[in-house]
Backbone as numpy.savetxt, mean C-alpha at the origin, in Angstrom:
# Nx Ny Nz CAx CAy CAz Cx Cy Cz
-16.42 -12.80 19.47 -16.72 -13.61 20.63 -17.42 -12.78 21.71
-16.97 -11.51 21.86 -17.59 -10.63 22.84 -18.97 -10.19 22.37
-19.10 -9.88 21.07 -20.35 -9.33 20.56 -21.34 -10.42 20.15
-20.84 -11.60 19.81 -21.70 -12.72 19.41 -21.41 -13.94 20.31
-21.67 -13.83 21.62 -21.32 -14.92 22.52 -22.09 -16.21 22.23
-21.35 -17.32 22.24 -21.97 -18.61 22.04 -22.39 -18.92 20.63
-21.95 -18.09 19.67 -22.33 -18.29 18.27 -21.08 -18.54 17.44
-21.17 -19.47 16.50 -20.03 -19.79 15.65 -19.64 -18.59 14.78
-18.36 -18.46 14.44 -17.92 -17.37 13.56 -18.70 -17.35 12.26
-19.11 -16.15 11.84 -19.84 -15.98 10.59 -21.33 -16.14 10.71
-21.84 -16.48 11.91 -23.27 -16.71 12.07 -23.92 -15.69 13.00
-23.15 -14.77 13.55 -23.70 -13.77 14.45 -24.23 -12.56 13.71
-24.94 -11.70 14.44 -25.53 -10.50 13.84 -24.56 -9.34 13.79
-23.49 -9.41 14.59 -22.52 -8.31 14.64 -21.34 -8.64 13.73
-20.97 -7.67 12.87 -19.84 -7.86 11.95 -18.87 -6.69 12.13
-17.60 -7.00 12.31 -16.57 -5.96 12.44 -15.52 -6.16 11.36
-15.00 -5.06 10.85 -13.94 -5.11 9.84 -12.76 -4.28 10.31
-11.57 -4.84 10.24 -10.34 -4.12 10.57 -9.59 -3.89 9.26
-9.81 -2.74 8.69 -9.31 -2.47 7.34 -7.95 -1.78 7.37
-7.25 -1.86 6.26 -5.95 -1.20 6.12 -6.14 0.22 5.58
-5.39 1.17 6.10 -5.47 2.54 5.61 -4.11 2.92 5.03
-3.61 4.13 5.27 -2.31 4.52 4.72 -1.21 4.05 5.68
-0.86 2.75 5.52 0.04 2.08 6.45 1.41 1.80 5.87
1.75 2.47 4.78 2.96 2.12 4.04 4.25 2.15 4.83
4.37 3.07 5.80 5.60 3.14 6.58 5.34 2.91 8.07
4.27 2.18 8.38 3.90 1.90 9.76 4.36 0.49 10.12
4.97 0.35 11.29 5.45 -0.96 11.73 4.84 -1.31 13.08
4.46 -2.58 13.29 3.98 -3.01 14.60 5.12 -3.28 15.58
6.36 -3.29 15.06 7.51 -3.62 15.90 7.95 -2.38 16.68
7.25 -2.13 17.78 7.39 -0.86 18.50 8.70 -0.72 19.27
9.44 -1.80 19.44 10.75 -1.69 20.09 11.80 -1.15 19.13
11.47 -1.13 17.84 12.37 -0.58 16.85 13.49 -1.52 16.44
14.27 -1.12 15.42 15.34 -1.99 14.91 16.64 -1.84 15.70
17.34 -2.96 15.84 18.67 -2.98 16.44 19.50 -4.06 15.74
20.81 -3.97 15.89 21.70 -4.97 15.34 21.63 -6.22 16.22
21.21 -7.32 15.62 20.99 -8.53 16.42 22.30 -9.18 16.86
23.42 -8.77 16.26 24.71 -9.35 16.67 25.37 -8.57 17.80
25.08 -7.26 17.88 25.74 -6.42 18.89 24.76 -5.76 19.85
23.48 -5.67 19.46 22.51 -4.96 20.28 22.56 -3.46 20.11
23.44 -2.97 19.25 23.58 -1.53 19.02 22.57 -1.07 17.96
22.31 0.26 17.89 21.40 0.78 16.86 21.93 0.52 15.45
21.01 0.31 14.52 21.40 0.12 13.12 21.83 1.47 12.52
22.49 1.40 11.37 22.79 2.63 10.64 21.48 3.30 10.26
21.34 4.56 10.60 20.06 5.26 10.46 19.64 5.41 9.00
20.58 5.60 8.10 20.26 5.87 6.69 19.97 4.59 5.92
20.84 3.59 6.08 20.74 2.38 5.26 20.06 1.21 5.96
19.79 1.34 7.26 19.21 0.23 8.04 20.05 -1.03 7.89
21.34 -0.89 8.11 22.26 -2.02 8.05 23.11 -2.05 9.31
23.78 -3.17 9.52 24.75 -3.33 10.59 26.05 -3.81 9.96
27.03 -2.92 9.89 28.26 -3.28 9.19 28.03 -3.55 7.72
27.02 -2.90 7.15 26.69 -3.09 5.74 25.77 -4.25 5.45
25.33 -4.96 6.49 24.50 -6.16 6.31 23.06 -5.86 6.73
22.12 -5.97 5.78 20.71 -5.70 6.10 20.11 -6.79 6.98
20.60 -8.01 6.88 20.00 -9.12 7.62 20.30 -9.10 9.11
21.17 -8.19 9.55 21.48 -8.06 10.96 20.67 -6.95 11.62
19.98 -6.14 10.83 19.18 -5.02 11.36 17.72 -5.44 11.38
17.23 -5.82 12.55 15.90 -6.39 12.67 15.10 -5.62 13.73
13.86 -5.30 13.40 12.96 -4.64 14.35 12.18 -5.70 15.13
11.83 -5.37 16.37 11.09 -6.31 17.19 10.16 -5.58 18.15
9.50 -6.35 18.99 8.60 -5.78 20.00 7.18 -5.70 19.51
6.26 -5.44 20.46 6.45 -5.10 21.87 6.69 -6.31 22.77
6.49 -7.53 22.28 6.68 -8.72 23.10 8.08 -9.28 23.00
8.31 -10.39 23.69 9.62 -11.03 23.69 9.86 -11.82 22.40
8.77 -12.21 21.73 8.88 -12.94 20.48 7.69 -12.57 19.60
7.66 -13.10 18.37 6.63 -12.71 17.41 5.23 -13.12 17.88
5.12 -14.29 18.51 3.82 -14.76 18.98 3.27 -13.85 20.06
4.11 -13.50 21.02 3.66 -12.61 22.10 3.35 -11.21 21.56
4.15 -10.74 20.61 3.90 -9.42 20.01 2.56 -9.40 19.28
2.27 -10.48 18.53 1.00 -10.55 17.81 -0.18 -10.51 18.78
-0.05 -11.19 19.93 -1.13 -11.20 20.92 -1.32 -9.81 21.52
-0.22 -9.12 21.83 -0.31 -7.78 22.42 -0.94 -6.79 21.44
-0.46 -6.83 20.20 -0.97 -5.89 19.18 -2.43 -6.16 18.89
-2.81 -7.44 18.73 -4.20 -7.78 18.46 -5.12 -7.35 19.59
-4.66 -7.54 20.82 -5.48 -7.15 21.97 -5.65 -5.63 22.04
-4.59 -4.89 21.74 -4.69 -3.43 21.77 -5.68 -2.94 20.71
-5.64 -3.53 19.53 -6.59 -3.14 18.48 -8.02 -3.47 18.90
-8.21 -4.65 19.49 -9.54 -5.05 19.95 -10.06 -4.10 21.02
-9.23 -3.79 22.01 -9.67 -2.94 23.12 -9.99 -1.52 22.63
-9.20 -1.01 21.71 -9.48 0.34 21.18 -10.75 0.33 20.34
-10.94 -0.73 19.56 -12.16 -0.82 18.74 -13.40 -0.85 19.62
-13.36 -1.62 20.71 -14.49 -1.67 21.65 -14.72 -0.31 22.28
-13.65 0.35 22.66 -13.76 1.69 23.26 -14.43 2.67 22.31
-14.01 2.66 21.05 -14.58 3.58 20.07 -16.05 3.25 19.80
-16.36 1.96 19.70 -17.73 1.57 19.41 -18.66 1.94 20.55
-18.23 1.72 21.78 -19.09 2.01 22.93 -19.22 3.50 23.18
-18.31 4.30 22.60 -18.38 5.75 22.78 -19.01 6.45 21.60
-19.62 5.69 20.68 -20.21 6.30 19.48 -21.24 7.35 19.86
-21.17 8.47 19.16 -22.08 9.58 19.48 -22.83 10.11 18.27
-22.50 9.59 17.09 -23.14 10.10 15.88 -23.48 8.95 14.94
-24.67 8.94 14.43 -25.09 7.91 13.48 -24.99 8.46 12.07
-24.39 7.68 11.18 -24.26 8.11 9.80 -25.62 8.11 9.12
-25.92 9.17 8.41 -27.16 9.24 7.64 -26.97 10.22 6.50
-27.79 10.09 5.50 -27.71 11.00 4.36 -27.41 10.26 3.07
-26.83 10.96 2.13 -26.58 10.45 0.79 -25.63 9.26 0.79
-25.96 8.26 -0.01 -25.07 7.13 -0.25 -24.76 7.11 -1.75
-23.49 7.26 -2.10 -23.12 7.31 -3.52 -21.64 6.98 -3.68
-21.19 6.92 -4.93 -19.79 6.58 -5.20 -19.40 7.05 -6.59
-18.11 7.10 -6.84 -17.56 7.26 -8.18 -16.36 6.33 -8.30
-16.21 5.75 -9.50 -15.13 4.80 -9.76 -14.53 5.11 -11.13
-13.22 4.96 -11.22 -12.57 5.25 -12.49 -11.29 4.43 -12.62
-10.99 4.00 -13.83 -9.68 3.42 -14.11 -8.77 4.52 -14.65
-7.52 4.52 -14.19 -6.56 5.55 -14.57 -5.29 4.89 -15.09
-4.81 5.34 -16.25 -3.54 4.84 -16.79 -2.41 5.56 -16.05
-1.91 4.93 -14.99 -0.87 5.56 -14.18 0.51 5.46 -14.82
0.64 4.75 -15.94 1.94 4.63 -16.58 2.28 5.83 -17.45
1.29 6.65 -17.75 1.52 7.79 -18.64 0.50 8.89 -18.36
0.43 9.29 -17.11 -0.56 10.29 -16.70 0.08 11.68 -16.65
-0.54 12.63 -17.30 -0.08 14.02 -17.21 -0.65 14.63 -15.94
0.22 15.15 -15.10 -0.17 15.69 -13.80 0.18 17.17 -13.75
-0.80 17.98 -13.39 -0.57 19.42 -13.24 -0.34 19.73 -11.77
0.87 20.20 -11.44 1.21 20.50 -10.06 0.59 21.82 -9.63
0.68 22.14 -8.35 0.03 23.33 -7.79 0.56 24.63 -8.39
1.82 24.61 -8.90 2.38 25.81 -9.52 2.10 25.88 -11.01
1.31 24.95 -11.52 0.96 24.94 -12.94 1.88 24.12 -13.81
2.98 23.60 -13.25 3.91 22.78 -14.01 3.28 21.44 -14.36
3.49 20.99 -15.58 3.00 19.69 -16.00 4.13 18.66 -15.95
3.86 17.53 -15.31 4.83 16.44 -15.20 4.16 15.15 -15.62
4.93 14.08 -15.73 4.39 12.79 -16.16 4.70 11.71 -15.14
3.80 10.75 -15.02 4.12 9.52 -14.34 4.86 8.61 -15.32
5.32 7.45 -14.85 6.17 6.59 -15.66 5.62 5.16 -15.70
6.03 4.37 -16.69 5.76 2.93 -16.60 6.37 2.38 -15.32
5.75 1.35 -14.77 6.14 0.83 -13.47 7.59 0.34 -13.44
8.24 0.54 -12.30 9.59 0.03 -12.08 9.86 -0.04 -10.59
10.67 -1.01 -10.19 11.10 -1.17 -8.81 12.58 -0.84 -8.70
12.94 -0.12 -7.64 14.32 0.30 -7.46 15.15 -0.68 -6.67
16.43 -0.38 -6.54 17.36 -1.25 -5.83 16.96 -1.46 -4.37
16.49 -0.41 -3.70 16.15 -0.52 -2.28 14.96 -1.44 -2.05
14.16 -1.69 -3.09 13.08 -2.67 -2.98 13.64 -4.03 -2.57
14.77 -4.40 -3.16 15.38 -5.69 -2.86 16.05 -5.70 -1.49
16.27 -4.51 -0.91 16.86 -4.44 0.41 15.87 -4.78 1.51
14.57 -4.70 1.20 13.56 -4.99 2.20 13.51 -3.93 3.28
12.94 -4.29 4.43 12.82 -3.36 5.55 13.31 -4.04 6.83
13.31 -3.29 7.90 13.72 -3.88 9.18 12.68 -4.86 9.70
11.46 -4.85 9.14 10.46 -5.86 9.48 10.68 -7.15 8.71
11.41 -7.06 7.60 11.68 -8.23 6.77 12.77 -7.89 5.76
14.04 -8.01 6.14 15.13 -7.63 5.24 15.23 -8.53 4.03
15.82 -7.97 2.96 15.99 -8.73 1.73 17.28 -9.54 1.73
17.66 -9.98 0.55 18.85 -10.80 0.40 19.84 -10.09 -0.54
21.03 -10.70 -0.69 22.07 -10.17 -1.55 22.55 -8.80 -1.02
23.45 -8.14 -1.69 24.04 -6.91 -1.15 23.20 -5.67 -1.44
21.89 -5.72 -1.13 21.02 -4.57 -1.33 20.69 -3.94 0.02
20.46 -2.64 0.03 20.05 -1.98 1.26 19.20 -0.76 0.92
18.57 -0.21 1.93 17.72 0.96 1.73 18.58 2.20 1.44
17.92 3.24 0.92 18.58 4.51 0.58 19.64 4.33 -0.49
19.32 3.54 -1.51 20.25 3.32 -2.64 19.82 4.18 -3.82
20.69 5.11 -4.21 20.37 6.01 -5.32 21.27 5.79 -6.54
22.09 4.74 -6.50 22.94 4.43 -7.64 22.75 2.97 -8.04
23.05 2.66 -9.28 22.87 1.30 -9.79 24.21 0.56 -9.81
24.15 -0.71 -10.18 25.32 -1.57 -10.21 25.36 -2.30 -11.55
26.48 -2.27 -12.29 26.53 -2.88 -13.62 26.17 -4.36 -13.62
26.60 -5.10 -12.57 26.30 -6.53 -12.53 24.81 -6.78 -12.42
24.15 -6.11 -11.46 22.72 -6.33 -11.28 21.91 -5.73 -12.43
22.43 -4.68 -13.04 21.77 -4.16 -14.24 21.78 -5.20 -15.36
22.88 -5.93 -15.48 22.97 -6.98 -16.50 21.99 -8.11 -16.20
21.92 -8.52 -14.93 21.01 -9.60 -14.55 19.56 -9.20 -14.81
19.16 -8.00 -14.34 17.77 -7.56 -14.52 17.45 -7.26 -15.97
18.52 -6.97 -16.76 18.32 -6.68 -18.17 17.83 -7.85 -18.97
17.99 -9.08 -18.44 17.44 -10.25 -19.13 15.91 -10.18 -19.16
15.30 -9.46 -18.20 13.85 -9.29 -18.18 13.43 -8.10 -19.04
14.06 -6.96 -18.79 13.74 -5.77 -19.57 14.81 -4.71 -19.31
15.29 -4.10 -20.37 16.27 -3.02 -20.25 15.52 -1.69 -20.36
15.53 -0.87 -19.31 14.80 0.39 -19.39 15.42 1.36 -20.39
14.57 2.09 -21.10 15.05 3.11 -22.02 15.60 4.29 -21.23
16.33 5.15 -21.90 16.84 6.35 -21.23 15.69 7.23 -20.75
14.60 7.26 -21.51 13.42 8.02 -21.11 12.85 7.49 -19.79
12.81 6.17 -19.67 12.32 5.55 -18.45 13.27 5.83 -17.28
14.55 5.75 -17.52 15.55 6.03 -16.47 15.39 7.46 -15.98
15.24 8.40 -16.91 15.10 9.81 -16.53 13.78 10.04 -15.80
12.73 9.37 -16.24 11.41 9.56 -15.64 11.39 9.05 -14.20
12.04 7.91 -13.94 12.03 7.30 -12.61 13.06 7.91 -11.66
14.01 8.68 -12.16 15.06 9.26 -11.33 14.46 10.05 -10.15
15.13 9.99 -8.98 16.45 9.41 -8.71 16.44 7.92 -8.38
15.36 7.22 -8.66 15.30 5.78 -8.41 16.19 5.04 -9.42
17.19 4.29 -8.96 17.93 3.42 -9.88 17.10 2.17 -10.13
16.78 1.89 -11.37 15.84 0.81 -11.71 16.52 -0.55 -11.59
15.95 -1.41 -10.77 16.40 -2.80 -10.67 15.54 -3.70 -11.54
14.22 -3.56 -11.41 13.28 -4.36 -12.20 12.35 -3.42 -12.96
12.45 -3.46 -14.27 11.64 -2.59 -15.13 10.29 -3.26 -15.40
9.52 -3.48 -14.33 8.34 -4.35 -14.38 7.25 -3.87 -15.33
7.13 -2.57 -15.52 6.07 -2.04 -16.36 6.24 -2.37 -17.83
7.45 -2.80 -18.21 7.70 -3.10 -19.61 8.07 -4.57 -19.83
7.85 -5.41 -18.79 8.02 -6.86 -18.93 6.69 -7.44 -19.38
6.70 -8.23 -20.44 5.45 -8.73 -21.04 5.31 -10.25 -20.97
6.32 -10.96 -20.50 6.27 -12.43 -20.48 6.19 -12.95 -19.05
5.31 -13.92 -18.77 4.29 -14.48 -19.66 3.11 -13.54 -19.88
3.07 -12.46 -19.09 2.08 -11.39 -19.23 2.62 -10.19 -18.47
1.94 -9.08 -18.52 2.43 -7.86 -17.87 2.63 -8.09 -16.37
3.78 -7.66 -15.86 4.10 -7.87 -14.46 3.40 -6.86 -13.55
3.20 -5.67 -14.03 2.51 -4.64 -13.26 1.51 -3.92 -14.16
0.40 -3.45 -13.58 -0.65 -2.85 -14.41 -0.31 -1.44 -14.87
-0.86 -1.08 -16.01 -0.87 0.32 -16.44 -2.12 1.00 -15.91
-3.26 0.35 -16.09 -4.55 0.91 -15.69 -4.89 0.42 -14.28
-5.14 1.36 -13.37 -5.43 1.00 -11.98 -6.76 1.61 -11.56
-7.47 0.97 -10.62 -8.77 1.47 -10.18 -8.65 2.46 -9.02
-9.40 3.54 -9.08 -9.55 4.46 -7.95 -11.05 4.71 -7.75
-11.46 4.87 -6.52 -12.88 5.12 -6.26 -13.06 5.83 -4.94
-14.23 6.45 -4.78 -14.59 7.12 -3.55 -16.01 6.70 -3.18
-16.22 6.34 -1.93 -17.54 5.99 -1.41 -18.01 7.09 -0.47
-19.31 7.37 -0.52 -19.88 8.36 0.40 -21.06 7.77 1.16
-21.03 7.94 2.48 -22.18 7.64 3.34 -22.39 8.88 4.20
-23.30 9.74 3.80 -23.51 10.99 4.52 -22.27 11.86 4.49
-21.70 12.15 5.67 -20.49 12.98 5.75 -19.23 12.14 5.87
-19.36 10.82 5.63 -18.23 9.89 5.73 -17.79 9.50 4.33
-16.50 9.68 4.03 -15.97 9.42 2.69 -14.79 8.44 2.79
-14.81 7.42 1.93 -13.75 6.41 1.89 -13.04 6.52 0.55
-11.73 6.74 0.60 -10.91 6.84 -0.60 -10.24 5.49 -0.82
-10.58 4.82 -1.91 -10.10 3.47 -2.18 -8.90 3.53 -3.13
-7.74 3.19 -2.58 -6.47 3.32 -3.31 -5.84 1.93 -3.48
-5.36 1.59 -4.67 -4.79 0.25 -4.89 -3.31 0.16 -4.51
-2.95 0.74 -3.37 -1.55 0.76 -2.97 -1.45 1.05 -1.47
-0.23 0.95 -0.95 0.04 1.32 0.43 0.65 2.72 0.46
-0.11 3.69 0.92 0.40 5.05 1.05 1.14 5.20 2.37
2.20 6.01 2.38 2.87 6.31 3.64 2.00 7.26 4.46
2.38 7.45 5.70 1.60 8.32 6.59 1.41 9.71 6.00
2.51 10.34 5.56 2.42 11.70 5.04 1.73 11.74 3.68
1.93 10.73 2.85 1.22 10.68 1.56 -0.28 10.63 1.80
-0.71 9.85 2.78 -2.13 9.76 3.11 -2.68 11.07 3.63
-1.90 11.77 4.45 -2.33 13.07 4.96 -2.57 14.06 3.82
-1.66 14.05 2.86 -1.78 15.00 1.73 -2.99 14.65 0.87
-3.25 13.36 0.67 -4.42 12.97 -0.11 -5.70 13.38 0.60
-5.80 13.10 1.89 -7.00 13.48 2.64 -7.19 15.00 2.65
-6.11 15.74 2.79 -6.19 17.20 2.81 -6.75 17.73 1.49
-6.29 17.17 0.38 -6.75 17.61 -0.94 -8.24 17.33 -1.12
-8.68 16.13 -0.72 -10.09 15.77 -0.84 -10.94 16.60 0.11
-10.43 16.84 1.32 -11.16 17.67 2.29 -11.44 19.07 1.71
-10.47 19.63 1.03 -10.65 20.96 0.44 -11.79 20.95 -0.58
-11.85 19.91 -1.42 -12.93 19.78 -2.40 -14.28 19.71 -1.69
-14.37 18.89 -0.66 -15.64 18.67 0.04 -16.09 19.93 0.77
-15.17 20.61 1.44 -15.54 21.82 2.17 -15.97 22.92 1.22
-15.37 22.98 0.05 -15.78 23.97 -0.96 -17.16 23.65 -1.54
-17.61 22.39 -1.36 -18.94 21.99 -1.82 -19.95 22.01 -0.66
-19.57 22.58 0.49 -20.51 22.75 1.57 -20.58 21.64 2.59
-19.62 20.68 2.55 -19.59 19.61 3.55 -18.73 20.07 4.73
-19.36 20.37 5.86 -18.63 20.85 7.03 -18.07 19.66 7.81
-16.78 19.73 8.10 -16.10 18.72 8.92 -16.37 17.30 8.44
-16.02 16.98 7.19 -16.23 15.61 6.68 -15.28 14.62 7.34
-15.73 13.38 7.48 -14.87 12.29 7.93 -14.28 11.64 6.69
-12.96 11.60 6.60 -12.29 11.05 5.42 -11.30 9.99 5.85
-11.43 8.81 5.29 -10.46 7.75 5.56 -10.00 7.13 4.26
-8.89 6.42 4.34 -8.31 5.78 3.16 -8.40 4.27 3.32
-8.92 3.61 2.30 -8.91 2.15 2.24 -7.77 1.75 1.33
-6.65 1.32 1.94 -5.49 0.95 1.14 -5.59 -0.45 0.57
-4.75 -0.74 -0.41 -4.69 -2.05 -1.06 -6.06 -2.47 -1.60
-6.80 -1.53 -2.18 -8.18 -1.78 -2.59 -8.27 -2.09 -4.09
-8.86 -3.24 -4.42 -9.22 -3.62 -5.79 -8.04 -4.00 -6.69
-6.84 -3.67 -6.28 -5.64 -4.06 -7.02 -4.46 -3.84 -6.09
-3.25 -4.14 -6.55 -2.07 -3.90 -5.72 -0.95 -3.33 -6.57
-0.54 -2.11 -6.24 0.53 -1.44 -6.98 1.64 -0.98 -6.03
1.96 -1.83 -5.07 3.04 -1.58 -4.12 2.79 -0.32 -3.27
3.73 0.63 -3.26 3.68 1.75 -2.31 3.53 3.09 -3.01
3.16 4.11 -2.21 3.11 5.49 -2.69 3.72 6.38 -1.61
4.79 7.08 -1.96 5.44 8.01 -1.04 5.23 9.45 -1.52
5.62 10.39 -0.68 5.63 11.79 -1.10 6.82 12.01 -2.04
6.82 13.15 -2.70 7.93 13.51 -3.60 9.24 13.55 -2.81
9.18 14.10 -1.60 10.38 14.22 -0.77 10.87 12.85 -0.31
9.95 11.98 0.10 10.33 10.63 0.52 10.92 9.84 -0.65
10.39 10.09 -1.83 10.89 9.39 -3.02 12.37 9.69 -3.24
12.78 10.92 -2.96 14.18 11.30 -3.17 15.12 10.51 -2.28
14.64 10.06 -1.09 15.48 9.29 -0.18 15.67 7.85 -0.59
14.78 7.32 -1.43 14.89 5.96 -1.97 15.10 4.88 -0.90
14.27 4.98 0.17 14.18 3.84 1.06 13.22 2.82 0.43
12.93 1.75 1.14 12.17 0.64 0.56 10.86 1.11 -0.07
10.09 1.93 0.65 8.78 2.35 0.15 8.91 3.20 -1.11
9.94 4.05 -1.15 10.15 4.90 -2.32 10.58 4.07 -3.53
11.47 3.09 -3.28 11.90 2.21 -4.37 10.74 1.38 -4.90
9.69 1.22 -4.07 8.51 0.44 -4.44 7.36 1.33 -4.91
7.61 2.62 -5.07 6.61 3.53 -5.64 6.71 3.41 -7.16
5.80 2.63 -7.73 5.98 2.13 -9.10 6.10 3.21 -10.16
5.26 4.22 -10.10 5.06 5.09 -11.26 5.86 6.39 -11.21
6.96 6.38 -10.45 7.87 7.51 -10.45 7.61 8.53 -9.36
8.39 9.61 -9.34 8.33 10.59 -8.25 7.01 11.34 -8.14
6.22 11.35 -9.20 4.95 12.10 -9.19 3.74 11.18 -9.03
3.98 9.97 -8.52 2.88 9.03 -8.31 1.83 9.61 -7.38
2.23 10.14 -6.23 1.27 10.70 -5.28 0.51 11.86 -5.90
1.21 12.75 -6.58 0.54 13.89 -7.22 -0.50 13.41 -8.22
-0.20 12.31 -8.91 -1.16 11.75 -9.86 -2.40 11.23 -9.16
-2.22 10.51 -8.07 -3.38 10.01 -7.32 -4.20 11.17 -6.74
-3.53 12.18 -6.20 -4.26 13.33 -5.66 -5.09 13.99 -6.75
-4.49 14.19 -7.92 -5.22 14.81 -9.03 -6.46 14.01 -9.40
-6.31 12.69 -9.48 -7.44 11.86 -9.91 -8.51 11.75 -8.82
-8.13 11.76 -7.56 -9.13 11.75 -6.50 -9.84 13.10 -6.39
-9.14 14.17 -6.67 -9.82 15.47 -6.73 -10.86 15.46 -7.85
-10.51 14.83 -8.96 -11.43 14.77 -10.10 -12.69 13.97 -9.78
-12.51 12.75 -9.24 -13.71 11.93 -9.01 -14.51 12.43 -7.80
-13.84 13.10 -6.86 -14.57 13.70 -5.74 -15.43 14.85 -6.23
-14.88 15.67 -7.12 -15.67 16.76 -7.72 -16.83 16.19 -8.51
-16.60 15.12 -9.25 -17.68 14.47 -10.00 -18.78 14.00 -9.05
-18.38 13.40 -7.95 -19.34 12.90 -6.96 -20.19 14.03 -6.41
-19.56 15.10 -6.02 -20.28 16.20 -5.37 -21.11 17.00 -6.37
-20.69 17.03 -7.63 -21.43 17.77 -8.66 -22.40 16.90 -9.43
-22.58 15.64 -8.96 -23.50 14.70 -9.59 -23.19 14.52 -11.07
-21.89 14.31 -11.35 -21.42 14.17 -12.72 -20.76 12.80 -12.88
-20.95 12.18 -14.02 -20.33 10.88 -14.29 -18.83 11.04 -14.43
-18.07 10.09 -13.92 -16.61 10.15 -14.00 -16.12 9.44 -15.27
-15.20 10.10 -15.97 -14.58 9.46 -17.13 -13.62 8.38 -16.66
-13.28 7.46 -17.55 -12.44 6.35 -17.16 -11.61 5.87 -18.33
-10.37 5.48 -18.04 -9.56 4.79 -19.03 -10.03 3.34 -19.12
-9.63 2.60 -20.15 -10.03 1.19 -20.23 -9.50 0.40 -19.04
-10.25 -0.57 -18.57 -9.77 -1.41 -17.46 -8.63 -2.31 -17.91
-7.88 -2.87 -16.98 -6.82 -3.82 -17.37 -7.42 -5.10 -17.92
-6.61 -5.85 -18.65 -7.08 -7.12 -19.19 -7.30 -8.13 -18.07
-8.29 -8.99 -18.26 -8.54 -10.07 -17.31 -7.57 -11.22 -17.62
-6.63 -11.44 -16.69 -5.62 -12.49 -16.89 -5.91 -13.71 -16.03
-7.16 -13.85 -15.60 -7.52 -14.94 -14.70 -7.22 -16.32 -15.23
-7.34 -16.50 -16.54 -7.11 -17.83 -17.11 -5.68 -18.01 -17.61
-4.81 -17.04 -17.32 -3.43 -17.11 -17.79 -2.42 -17.16 -16.63
-2.93 -17.23 -15.40 -2.04 -17.17 -14.25 -1.14 -18.40 -14.15
0.12 -18.14 -13.84 1.10 -19.20 -13.64 1.40 -19.29 -12.14
1.28 -20.47 -11.57 1.54 -20.66 -10.14 2.46 -21.85 -9.93
3.43 -21.67 -9.05 4.35 -22.75 -8.70 3.94 -23.43 -7.40
2.79 -23.03 -6.86 2.29 -23.61 -5.62 1.40 -24.80 -5.97
1.69 -25.97 -5.44 0.86 -27.14 -5.77 -0.54 -27.00 -5.20
-1.54 -27.60 -5.84 -2.92 -27.49 -5.34 -3.06 -28.19 -3.99
-3.99 -27.70 -3.17 -4.23 -28.31 -1.86 -5.06 -29.57 -2.05
-4.54 -30.70 -1.58 -5.23 -31.98 -1.76 -6.24 -32.24 -0.66
-5.91 -31.84 0.58 -6.77 -32.13 1.72 -6.90 -30.87 2.58
-8.11 -30.60 3.03 -8.35 -29.49 3.94 -9.31 -29.98 5.01
-8.77 -30.35 6.16 -9.61 -30.95 7.19 -9.08 -30.57 8.56
-9.81 -30.97 9.60 -9.41 -30.71 10.98 -8.25 -31.62 11.34
-7.25 -31.08 12.06 -6.10 -31.86 12.47 -6.48 -33.00 13.41
-5.63 -34.01 13.48 -5.90 -35.19 14.30 -6.05 -34.80 15.78
-7.10 -35.33 16.41 -7.37 -35.10 17.83 -7.63 -33.64 18.15
-8.11 -32.89 17.16 -8.43 -31.47 17.37 -9.91 -31.22 17.12
-10.43 -30.16 17.75 -11.81 -29.74 17.55 -11.82 -28.30 17.10
-12.48 -28.02 15.98 -12.58 -26.67 15.44 -14.04 -26.41 15.10
-14.64 -25.40 15.76 -16.03 -25.00 15.49 -16.99 -26.20 15.57
-16.79 -27.06 16.55 -17.69 -28.19 16.76 -17.37 -29.42 15.95
-16.39 -29.32 15.05 -15.97 -30.47 14.25 -14.70 -31.06 14.84
-14.62 -32.36 14.92 -13.42 -32.98 15.44 -13.01 -34.17 14.59
-11.83 -34.65 14.94 -11.29 -35.79 14.18 -10.60 -36.75 15.15
């Protein structure tokens, strides 16, 4: 509206994008979580109040969700305008990319000390069902859960019972849903995931099909920065485009994974998921800079014609009664 005054949305010459980066553990609820029944702080480890996750709710900065959304949206808009009006450098130079599919269910990862480890078939842990203080889950689940329960193991076992190898691979995550090995009506989570890097001059975008935590994103950018600087790129701009081209839940650091909060329980491919992504981004970044084609695993199957939906089709899509939208009224 500011940049395209008097012009309908989608018809102006100015286009802005507000993209997601490594936002896995970032919350807009700046007032933080409190127990809604007592007003006291929640339990720091489990994010519960008297053992109940549904009483530990984060809020702010406004008095309600509508006011908070307005405040947060305005802050993002004002900062974006500030950054745009203060621009001092125009991007120029090479435009290129590399893209690769990676089998994250069985990837051999070489750590910095030379140790070889493996990623695992996808699985969600108990704390996944506990939710977060932005949206708590149901039933007696909570964050920071490192042990399983025989009853819930029996219930989830109707979908898939994890092998001992899978249990050991995902440890210390107690597996609630063994999604990587559920095949009906089709695979619940992918084995092969897309990773890619875009280059515009000294600006590099790392496209990750997941939500990385703040520290996981820092480690990924640091690894890629080292590759670029060793190839003669001084002070590269590196950003992460999260949730790109697919969705594989979250990615935490190895240390965060041990705590098994919501994001760690939702790190599908085990404790070495981040190390696997770093290894593969180092590979395709090196390919990009050395003008070499990137190898790729087979892409996932196209399940577009097999999707099952319980949402009824939309019968009518029109302007509400006595309302005007973009010059159209009813």
